[in-house]
Short mmCIF file of C-alpha atoms and ligand atoms in Angstrom, two decimals:
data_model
loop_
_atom_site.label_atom_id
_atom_site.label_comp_id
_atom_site.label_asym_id
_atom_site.label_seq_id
_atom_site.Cartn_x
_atom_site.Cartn_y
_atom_site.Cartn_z
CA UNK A 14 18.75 -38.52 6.98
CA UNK A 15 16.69 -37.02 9.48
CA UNK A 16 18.15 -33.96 9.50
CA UNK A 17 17.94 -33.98 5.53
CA UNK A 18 14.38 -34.40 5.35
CA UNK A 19 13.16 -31.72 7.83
CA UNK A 20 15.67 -29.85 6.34
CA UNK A 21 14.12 -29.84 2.56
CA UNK A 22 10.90 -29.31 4.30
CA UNK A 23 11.45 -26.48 5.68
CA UNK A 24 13.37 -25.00 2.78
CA UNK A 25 10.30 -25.89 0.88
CA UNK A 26 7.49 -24.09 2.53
CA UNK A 27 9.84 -21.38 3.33
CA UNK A 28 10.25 -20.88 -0.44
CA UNK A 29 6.89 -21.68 -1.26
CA UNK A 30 5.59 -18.96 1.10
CA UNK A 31 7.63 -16.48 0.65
CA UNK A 32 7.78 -16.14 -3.31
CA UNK A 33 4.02 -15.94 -3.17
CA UNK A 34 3.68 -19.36 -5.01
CA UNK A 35 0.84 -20.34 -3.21
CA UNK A 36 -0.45 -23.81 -4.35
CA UNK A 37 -0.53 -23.15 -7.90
CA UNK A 38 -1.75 -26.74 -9.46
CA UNK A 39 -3.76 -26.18 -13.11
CA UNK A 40 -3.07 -29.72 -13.78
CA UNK A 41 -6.12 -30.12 -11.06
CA UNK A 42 -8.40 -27.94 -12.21
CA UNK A 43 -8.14 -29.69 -15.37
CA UNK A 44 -9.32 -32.81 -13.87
CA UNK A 45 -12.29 -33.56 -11.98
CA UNK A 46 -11.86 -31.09 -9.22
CA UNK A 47 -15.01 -29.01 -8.37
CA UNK A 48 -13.88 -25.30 -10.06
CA UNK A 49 -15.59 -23.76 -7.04
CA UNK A 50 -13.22 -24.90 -5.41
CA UNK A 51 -10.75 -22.75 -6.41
CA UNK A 52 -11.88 -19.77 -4.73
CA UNK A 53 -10.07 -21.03 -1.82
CA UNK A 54 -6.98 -20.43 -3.66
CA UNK A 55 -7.94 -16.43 -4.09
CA UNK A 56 -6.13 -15.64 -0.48
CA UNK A 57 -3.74 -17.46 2.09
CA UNK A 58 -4.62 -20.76 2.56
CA UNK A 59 -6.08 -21.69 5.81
CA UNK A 60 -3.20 -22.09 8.31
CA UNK A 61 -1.51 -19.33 6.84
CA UNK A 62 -0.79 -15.92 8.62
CA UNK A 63 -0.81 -13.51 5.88
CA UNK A 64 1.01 -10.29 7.47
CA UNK A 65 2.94 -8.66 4.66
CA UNK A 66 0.48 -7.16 2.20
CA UNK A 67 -0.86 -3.90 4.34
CA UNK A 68 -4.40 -5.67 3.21
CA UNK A 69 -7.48 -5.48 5.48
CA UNK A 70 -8.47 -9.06 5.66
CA UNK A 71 -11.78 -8.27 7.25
CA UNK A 72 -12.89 -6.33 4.10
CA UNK A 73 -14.97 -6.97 1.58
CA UNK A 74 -17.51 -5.04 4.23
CA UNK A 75 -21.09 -6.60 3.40
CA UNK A 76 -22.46 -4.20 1.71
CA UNK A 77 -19.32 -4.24 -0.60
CA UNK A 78 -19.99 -8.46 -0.68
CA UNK A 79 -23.92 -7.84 -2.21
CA UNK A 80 -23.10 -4.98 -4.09
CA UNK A 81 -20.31 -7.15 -6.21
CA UNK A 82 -22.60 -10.05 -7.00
CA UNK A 83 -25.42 -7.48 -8.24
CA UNK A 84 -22.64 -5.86 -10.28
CA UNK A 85 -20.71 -8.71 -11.20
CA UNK A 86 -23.78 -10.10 -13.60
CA UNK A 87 -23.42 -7.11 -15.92
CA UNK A 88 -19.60 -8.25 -16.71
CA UNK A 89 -20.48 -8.80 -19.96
CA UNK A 90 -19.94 -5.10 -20.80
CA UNK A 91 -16.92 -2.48 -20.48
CA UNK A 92 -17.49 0.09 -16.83
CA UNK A 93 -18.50 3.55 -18.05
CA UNK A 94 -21.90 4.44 -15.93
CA UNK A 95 -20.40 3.12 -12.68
CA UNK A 96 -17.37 4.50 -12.87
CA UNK A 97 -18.95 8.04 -13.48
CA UNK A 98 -21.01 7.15 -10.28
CA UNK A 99 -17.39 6.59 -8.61
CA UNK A 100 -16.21 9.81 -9.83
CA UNK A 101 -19.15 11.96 -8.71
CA UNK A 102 -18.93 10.00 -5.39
CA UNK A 103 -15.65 11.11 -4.95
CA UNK A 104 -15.52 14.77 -6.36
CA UNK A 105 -18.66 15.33 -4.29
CA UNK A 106 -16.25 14.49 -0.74
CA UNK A 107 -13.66 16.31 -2.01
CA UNK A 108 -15.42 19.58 -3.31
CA UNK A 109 -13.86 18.90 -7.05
CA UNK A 110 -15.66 18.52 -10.24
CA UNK A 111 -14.94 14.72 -11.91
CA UNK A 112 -12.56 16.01 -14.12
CA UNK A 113 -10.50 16.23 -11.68
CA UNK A 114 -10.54 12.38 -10.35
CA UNK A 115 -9.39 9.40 -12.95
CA UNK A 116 -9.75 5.96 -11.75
CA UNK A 117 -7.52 3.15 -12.36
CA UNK A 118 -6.53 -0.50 -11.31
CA UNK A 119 -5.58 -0.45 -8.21
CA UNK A 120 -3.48 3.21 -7.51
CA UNK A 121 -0.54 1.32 -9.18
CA UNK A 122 -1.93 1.82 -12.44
CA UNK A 123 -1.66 5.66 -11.16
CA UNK A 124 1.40 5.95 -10.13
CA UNK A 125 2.82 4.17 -12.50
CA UNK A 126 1.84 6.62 -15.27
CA UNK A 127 2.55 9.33 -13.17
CA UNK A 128 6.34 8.11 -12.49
CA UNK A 129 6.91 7.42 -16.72
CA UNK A 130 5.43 11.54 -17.77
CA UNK A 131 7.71 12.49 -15.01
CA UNK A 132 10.87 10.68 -15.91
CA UNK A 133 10.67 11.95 -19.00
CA UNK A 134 11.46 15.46 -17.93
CA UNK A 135 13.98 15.01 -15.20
CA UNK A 136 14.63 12.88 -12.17
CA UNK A 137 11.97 11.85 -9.42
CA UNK A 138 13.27 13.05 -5.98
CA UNK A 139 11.77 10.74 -2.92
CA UNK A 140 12.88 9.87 0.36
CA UNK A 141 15.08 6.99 1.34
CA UNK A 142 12.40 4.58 1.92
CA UNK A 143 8.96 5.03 0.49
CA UNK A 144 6.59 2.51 -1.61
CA UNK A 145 9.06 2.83 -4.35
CA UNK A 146 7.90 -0.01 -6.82
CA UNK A 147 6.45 2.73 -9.30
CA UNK A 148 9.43 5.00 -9.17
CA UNK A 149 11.68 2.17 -9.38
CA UNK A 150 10.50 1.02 -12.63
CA UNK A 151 10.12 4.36 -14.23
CA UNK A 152 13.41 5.17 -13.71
CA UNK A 153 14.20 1.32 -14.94
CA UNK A 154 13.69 2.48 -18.55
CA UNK A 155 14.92 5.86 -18.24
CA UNK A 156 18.13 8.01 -18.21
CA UNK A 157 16.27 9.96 -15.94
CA UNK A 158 16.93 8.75 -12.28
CA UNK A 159 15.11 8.03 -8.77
CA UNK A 160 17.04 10.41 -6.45
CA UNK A 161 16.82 9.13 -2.97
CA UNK A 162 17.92 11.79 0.09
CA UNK A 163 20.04 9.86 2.49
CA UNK A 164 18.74 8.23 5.54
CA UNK A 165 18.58 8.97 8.27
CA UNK A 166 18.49 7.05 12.41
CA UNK A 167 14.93 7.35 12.44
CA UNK A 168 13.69 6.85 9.53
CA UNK A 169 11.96 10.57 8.68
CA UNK A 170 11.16 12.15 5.53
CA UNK A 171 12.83 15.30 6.43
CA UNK A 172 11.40 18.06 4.43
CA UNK A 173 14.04 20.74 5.07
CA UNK A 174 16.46 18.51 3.44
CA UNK A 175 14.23 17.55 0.30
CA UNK A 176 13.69 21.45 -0.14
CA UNK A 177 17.45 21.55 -1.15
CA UNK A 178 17.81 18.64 -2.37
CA UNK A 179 15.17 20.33 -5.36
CA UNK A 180 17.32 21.15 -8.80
CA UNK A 181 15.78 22.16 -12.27
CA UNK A 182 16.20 18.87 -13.36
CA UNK A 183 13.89 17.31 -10.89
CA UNK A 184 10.65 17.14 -12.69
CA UNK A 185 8.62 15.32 -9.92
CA UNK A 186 8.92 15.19 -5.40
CA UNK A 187 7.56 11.71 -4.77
CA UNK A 188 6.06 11.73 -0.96
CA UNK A 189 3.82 9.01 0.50
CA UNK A 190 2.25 10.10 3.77
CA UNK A 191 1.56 7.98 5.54
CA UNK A 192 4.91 6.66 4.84
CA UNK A 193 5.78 3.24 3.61
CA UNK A 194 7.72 0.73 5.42
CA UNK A 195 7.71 3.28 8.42
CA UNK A 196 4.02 4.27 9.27
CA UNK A 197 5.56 7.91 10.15
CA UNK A 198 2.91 10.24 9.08
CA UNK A 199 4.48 13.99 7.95
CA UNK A 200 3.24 17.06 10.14
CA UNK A 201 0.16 18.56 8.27
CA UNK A 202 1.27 22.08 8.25
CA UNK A 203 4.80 21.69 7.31
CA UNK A 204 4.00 19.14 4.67
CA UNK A 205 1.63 21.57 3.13
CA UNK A 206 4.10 24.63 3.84
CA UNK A 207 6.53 22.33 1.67
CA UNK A 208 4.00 21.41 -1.07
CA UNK A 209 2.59 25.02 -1.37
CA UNK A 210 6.30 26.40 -2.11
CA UNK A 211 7.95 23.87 -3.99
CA UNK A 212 4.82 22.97 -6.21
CA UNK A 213 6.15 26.54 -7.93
CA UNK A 214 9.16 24.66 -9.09
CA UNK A 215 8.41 21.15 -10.01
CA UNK A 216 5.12 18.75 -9.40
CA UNK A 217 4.41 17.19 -6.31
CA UNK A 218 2.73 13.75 -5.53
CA UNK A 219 1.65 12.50 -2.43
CA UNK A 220 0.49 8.41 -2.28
CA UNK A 221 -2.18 8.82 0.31
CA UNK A 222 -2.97 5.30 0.10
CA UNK A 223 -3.02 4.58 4.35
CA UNK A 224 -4.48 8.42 4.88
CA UNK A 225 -7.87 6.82 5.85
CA UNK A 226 -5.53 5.36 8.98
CA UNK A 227 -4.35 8.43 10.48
CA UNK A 228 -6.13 10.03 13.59
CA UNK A 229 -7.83 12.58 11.46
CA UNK A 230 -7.29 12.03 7.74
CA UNK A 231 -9.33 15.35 6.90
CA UNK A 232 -6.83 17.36 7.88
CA UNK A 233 -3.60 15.27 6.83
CA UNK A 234 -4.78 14.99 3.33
CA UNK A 235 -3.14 17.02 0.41
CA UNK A 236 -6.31 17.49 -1.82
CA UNK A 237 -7.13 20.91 -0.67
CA UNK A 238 -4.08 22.13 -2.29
CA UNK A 239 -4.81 21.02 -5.59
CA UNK A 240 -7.88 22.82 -5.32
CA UNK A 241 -5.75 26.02 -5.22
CA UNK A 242 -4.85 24.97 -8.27
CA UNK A 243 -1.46 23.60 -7.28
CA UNK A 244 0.55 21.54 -9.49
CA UNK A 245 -0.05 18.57 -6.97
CA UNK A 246 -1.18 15.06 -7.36
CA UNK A 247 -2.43 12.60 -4.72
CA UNK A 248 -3.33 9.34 -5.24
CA UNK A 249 -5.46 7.05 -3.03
CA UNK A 250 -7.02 3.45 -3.08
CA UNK A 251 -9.56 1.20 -2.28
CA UNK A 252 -6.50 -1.94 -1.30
CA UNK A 253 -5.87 -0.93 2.05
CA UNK A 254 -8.93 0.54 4.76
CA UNK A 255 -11.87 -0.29 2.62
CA UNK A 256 -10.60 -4.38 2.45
CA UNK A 257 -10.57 -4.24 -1.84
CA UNK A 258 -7.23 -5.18 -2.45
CA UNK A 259 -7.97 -8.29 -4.75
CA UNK A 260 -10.74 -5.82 -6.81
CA UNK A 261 -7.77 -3.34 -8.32
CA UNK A 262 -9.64 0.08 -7.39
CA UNK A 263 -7.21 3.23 -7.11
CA UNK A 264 -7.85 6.76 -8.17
CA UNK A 265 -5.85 9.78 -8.80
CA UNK A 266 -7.03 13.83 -7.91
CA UNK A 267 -5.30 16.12 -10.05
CA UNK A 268 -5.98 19.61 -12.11
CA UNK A 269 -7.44 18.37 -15.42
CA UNK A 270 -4.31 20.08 -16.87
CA UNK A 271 -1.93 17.58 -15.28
CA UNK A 272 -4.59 14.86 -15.47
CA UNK A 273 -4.20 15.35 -19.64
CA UNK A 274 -0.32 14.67 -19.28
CA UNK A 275 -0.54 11.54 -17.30
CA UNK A 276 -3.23 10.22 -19.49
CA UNK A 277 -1.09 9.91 -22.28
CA UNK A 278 1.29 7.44 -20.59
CA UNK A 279 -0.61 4.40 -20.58
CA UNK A 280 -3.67 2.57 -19.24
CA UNK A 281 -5.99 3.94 -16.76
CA UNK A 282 -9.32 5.65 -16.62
CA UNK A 283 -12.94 3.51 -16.24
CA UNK A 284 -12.60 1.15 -18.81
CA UNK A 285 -9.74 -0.11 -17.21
CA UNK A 286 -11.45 -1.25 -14.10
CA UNK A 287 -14.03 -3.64 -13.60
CA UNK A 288 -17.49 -3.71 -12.07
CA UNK A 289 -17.25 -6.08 -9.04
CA UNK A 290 -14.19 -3.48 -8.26
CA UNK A 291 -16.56 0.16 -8.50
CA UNK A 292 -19.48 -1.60 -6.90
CA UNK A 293 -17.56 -2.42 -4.36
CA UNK A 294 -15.74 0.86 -3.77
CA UNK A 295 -19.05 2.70 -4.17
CA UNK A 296 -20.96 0.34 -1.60
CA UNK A 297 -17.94 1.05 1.20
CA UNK A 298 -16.90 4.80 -0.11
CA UNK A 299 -19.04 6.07 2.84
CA UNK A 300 -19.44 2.80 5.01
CA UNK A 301 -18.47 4.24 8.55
CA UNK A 302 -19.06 1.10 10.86
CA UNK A 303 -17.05 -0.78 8.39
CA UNK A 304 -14.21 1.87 8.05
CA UNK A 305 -14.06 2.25 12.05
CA UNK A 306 -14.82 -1.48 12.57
CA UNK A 307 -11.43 -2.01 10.27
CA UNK A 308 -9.69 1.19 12.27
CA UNK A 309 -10.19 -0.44 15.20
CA UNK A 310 -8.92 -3.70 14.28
CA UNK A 311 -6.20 -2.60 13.01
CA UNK A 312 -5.58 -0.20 16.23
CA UNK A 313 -5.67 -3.47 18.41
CA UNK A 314 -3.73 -5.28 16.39
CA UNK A 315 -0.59 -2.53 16.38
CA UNK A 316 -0.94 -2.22 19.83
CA UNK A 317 -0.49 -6.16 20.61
CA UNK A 318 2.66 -6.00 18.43
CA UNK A 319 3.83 -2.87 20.08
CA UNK A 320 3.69 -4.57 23.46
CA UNK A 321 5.19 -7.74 21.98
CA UNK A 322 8.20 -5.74 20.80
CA UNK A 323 9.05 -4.11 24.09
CA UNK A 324 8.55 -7.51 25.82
CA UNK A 325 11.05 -8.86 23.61
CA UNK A 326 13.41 -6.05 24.31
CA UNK A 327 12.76 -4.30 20.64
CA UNK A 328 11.62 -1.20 19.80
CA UNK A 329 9.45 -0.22 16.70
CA UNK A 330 8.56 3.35 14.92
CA UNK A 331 4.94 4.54 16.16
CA UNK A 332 2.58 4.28 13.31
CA UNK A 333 -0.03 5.74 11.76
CA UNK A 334 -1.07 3.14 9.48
CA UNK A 335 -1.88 -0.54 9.39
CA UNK A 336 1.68 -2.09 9.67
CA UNK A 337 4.72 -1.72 11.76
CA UNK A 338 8.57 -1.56 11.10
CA UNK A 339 10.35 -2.93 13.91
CA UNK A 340 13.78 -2.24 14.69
CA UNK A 341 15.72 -5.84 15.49
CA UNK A 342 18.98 -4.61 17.25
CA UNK A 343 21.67 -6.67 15.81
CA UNK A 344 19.32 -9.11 14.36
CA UNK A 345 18.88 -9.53 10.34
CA UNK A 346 15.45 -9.06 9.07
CA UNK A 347 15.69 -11.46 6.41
CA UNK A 348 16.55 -14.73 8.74
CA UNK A 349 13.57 -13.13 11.09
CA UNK A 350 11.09 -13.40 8.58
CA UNK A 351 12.39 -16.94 7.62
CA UNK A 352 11.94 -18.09 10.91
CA UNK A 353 8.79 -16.65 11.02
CA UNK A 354 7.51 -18.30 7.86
CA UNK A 355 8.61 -21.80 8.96
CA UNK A 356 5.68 -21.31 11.28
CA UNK A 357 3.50 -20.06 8.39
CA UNK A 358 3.68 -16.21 9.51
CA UNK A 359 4.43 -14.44 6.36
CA UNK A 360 6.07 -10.99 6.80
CA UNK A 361 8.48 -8.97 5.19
CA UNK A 362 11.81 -8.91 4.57
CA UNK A 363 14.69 -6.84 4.66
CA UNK A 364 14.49 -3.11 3.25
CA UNK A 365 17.09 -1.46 1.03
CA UNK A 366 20.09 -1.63 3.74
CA UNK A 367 18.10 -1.56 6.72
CA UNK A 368 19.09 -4.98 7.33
CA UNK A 369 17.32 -4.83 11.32
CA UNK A 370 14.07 -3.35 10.46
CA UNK A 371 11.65 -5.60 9.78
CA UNK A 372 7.72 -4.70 8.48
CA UNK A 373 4.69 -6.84 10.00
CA UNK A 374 1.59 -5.44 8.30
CA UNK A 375 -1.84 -5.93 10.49
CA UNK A 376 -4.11 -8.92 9.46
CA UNK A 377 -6.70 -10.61 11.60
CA UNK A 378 -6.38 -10.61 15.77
CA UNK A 379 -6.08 -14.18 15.29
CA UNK A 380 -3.12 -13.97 12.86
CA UNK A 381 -1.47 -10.70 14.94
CA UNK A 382 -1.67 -13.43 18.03
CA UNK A 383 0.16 -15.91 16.42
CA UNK A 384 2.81 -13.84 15.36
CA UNK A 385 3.45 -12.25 18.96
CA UNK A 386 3.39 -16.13 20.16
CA UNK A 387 6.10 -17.02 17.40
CA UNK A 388 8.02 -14.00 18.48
CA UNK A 389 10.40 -15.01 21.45
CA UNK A 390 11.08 -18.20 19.42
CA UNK A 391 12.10 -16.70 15.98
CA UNK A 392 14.02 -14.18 17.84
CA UNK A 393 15.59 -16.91 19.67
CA UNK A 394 16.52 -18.78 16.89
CA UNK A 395 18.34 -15.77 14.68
CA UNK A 396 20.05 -14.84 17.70
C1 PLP B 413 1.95 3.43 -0.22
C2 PLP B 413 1.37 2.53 -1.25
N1 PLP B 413 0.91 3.06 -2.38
C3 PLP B 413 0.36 2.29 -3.32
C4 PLP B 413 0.26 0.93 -3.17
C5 PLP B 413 -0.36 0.14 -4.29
O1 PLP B 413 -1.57 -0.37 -3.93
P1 PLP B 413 -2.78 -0.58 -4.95
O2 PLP B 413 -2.24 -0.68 -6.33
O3 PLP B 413 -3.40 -1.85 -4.48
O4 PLP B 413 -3.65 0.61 -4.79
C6 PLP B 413 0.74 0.32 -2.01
C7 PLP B 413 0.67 -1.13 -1.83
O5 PLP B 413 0.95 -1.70 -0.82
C8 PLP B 413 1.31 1.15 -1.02
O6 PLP B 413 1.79 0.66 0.12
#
């Protein structure tokens, strides 16, 4: 009976957890429950560690915080002005005019449109792990397929192998740099070697979405290409470095030209974002102590897990953004991060086939601690 009951416990809050069905109770808020109460239910609840989203938990930075409540009060009416402001911010950084830059919610919205105009002309070519969700459900509704190159021991997008792997039916190379699961980051002059040459064949996108993370994103970014008038696209967001994950700010640079064909594929553009979002993303565009105060968190929090995982006998890929994949040995990924959840550590799962590698995105130091504490134990227990 015992065992029964800690049993359905456990099963419980490991389900509950992991499916992201995190005390979801209307019925309350119906009743006589405060309703500002319920902003506690707009991230983990306390006790959780949240370590699977790639989020920056320390963002909004303040002057994001005042900026949305000024903003928020004009919600009454579509974006258009701010969103311009957003634009300009950004073509101004990136020595583009604004027609080059669309916005959109979150850089899903992006990508997603850029995935359907591209499976409508051929297949979309990407390595074998990558953030694939867009891709995926392009090709979901198409004849048109995601063509994955084969994988490889370490886990490296390697370009000589995409170069042939290019056919006149592939209508778009899908790259994201720094790489998702892995945290491998491309080298900058054979990834733009690669873009410059095959851009003459088919269109190239790059998710740039941890770029801000790398040693010295200036010179590992793509845009500078596109302002050779390349047929490149790179997309970027405000989810990850600049702590806006819950405001649904993302932005694609293109030539106006290829900007045109994605716009006719759906949703995005300023009206589809919303004002506590582009104040937000304006207030921390240019916020250096809070983009170095979240580097550096994030910098002490990978290197806490690194040293966990070679005290524990593991080994993990060196990474240039704000998560690590850890390789298990012979243990399954999927029973580590169950283990991990019964102690309310949220990570994630397994990976395509990978069954051993196992992705712990970077959270608070408190959060990071916890899950280096829970380590020897979960490991223990799938062994
Ligand atoms: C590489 C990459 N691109 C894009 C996204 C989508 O993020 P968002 O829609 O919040 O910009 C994610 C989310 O984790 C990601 O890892």
């Amino acid at each position: 009976m015992k065992n029964k009951k800690s049993f359905s416990r456990r099963t419980f809050l490991t389900g509950t957890l992991t499916t992201g069905a995190l005390a979801i109770t209307p019925k309350s808020l119906r009743s006589n429950e405060d309703i500002f109460s319920y902003v506690t239910r707009h991230g983990p609840s306390s006790g959780i560690a949240k370590l699977n989203g790639n989020e920056n938990p320390y963002g909004p930075s303040q002057k994001a915080l005042r900026a949305i409540n000024e903003a928020s009060k004009k919600s009454g009416y579509y974006v258009h002005t701010s969103g311009e402001t957003l634009r300009s911010m950004i073509a101004e950084k990136n020595g583009l005019t604004t027609d080059y830059i669309i916005l959109s919610s979150g850089s899903t919205a992006a990508l997603t449109n850029i995935a359907l105009a591209s499976i409508k002309k051929g297949h979309i070519l990407a390595p074998d792990l990558f953030w694939d969700s867009t891709a995926n459900l392009a090709a979901g509704i198409s004849q048109n397929k995601l063509k994955r190159l084969p994988s490889n021991i370490k886990h490296q997008i390697d370009l000589g192998v995409m170069k042939n792997s290019i056919s006149k039916d592939i209508s778009l190379v899908h790259i994201t740099n720094p790489n998702n699961p892995t945290g491998s980051v491309l080298n900058n002059s054979e990834l733009k070697e690669f873009c410059r040459e095959v851009s003459k064949t088919c269109t190239i996108l790059i998710d740039e979405a941890y770029n801000d993370l790398t040693d010295n994103p200036k010179s590992s970014t793509m845009i500078p290409l596109i302002k050779e008038g390349r047929n490149i696209i790179v997309t970027r967001t405000f989810s990850k470095i600049h702590g806006l994950a819950g405001l649904r700010i993302g932005y694609m640079i293109a030539k106006p030209e290829l900007i045109k064909e994605i716009m006719k594929f759906g949703i995005i553009g300023n009206w589809t974002t919303n004002h506590a979002g582009i104040a937000a993303a304006i207030a921390s565009y240019n916020d250096k102590n809070f983009l170095s105060h979240s580097k550096a968190m994030v910098n002490e929090g990978k290197e806490m897990v690194m040293e966990a995982v070679k005290k524990n006998g593991l080994s993990a890929l060196p990474s240039k953004a704000n998560f690590i994949f850890v390789n298990l040995g012979s243990l399954n990924a999927g029973k580590f991060k169950a283990s991990m959840a019964k102690r309310n550590i949220i990570i994630s799962g397994i990976y395509r086939n990978h069954k051993n590698w196992s992705r712990v995105s970077m959270g608070k130091i408190n959060d990071i601690q916890r899950y280096v504490n829970a380590m020897p134990e979960a490991l223990e227990e799938i062994s």
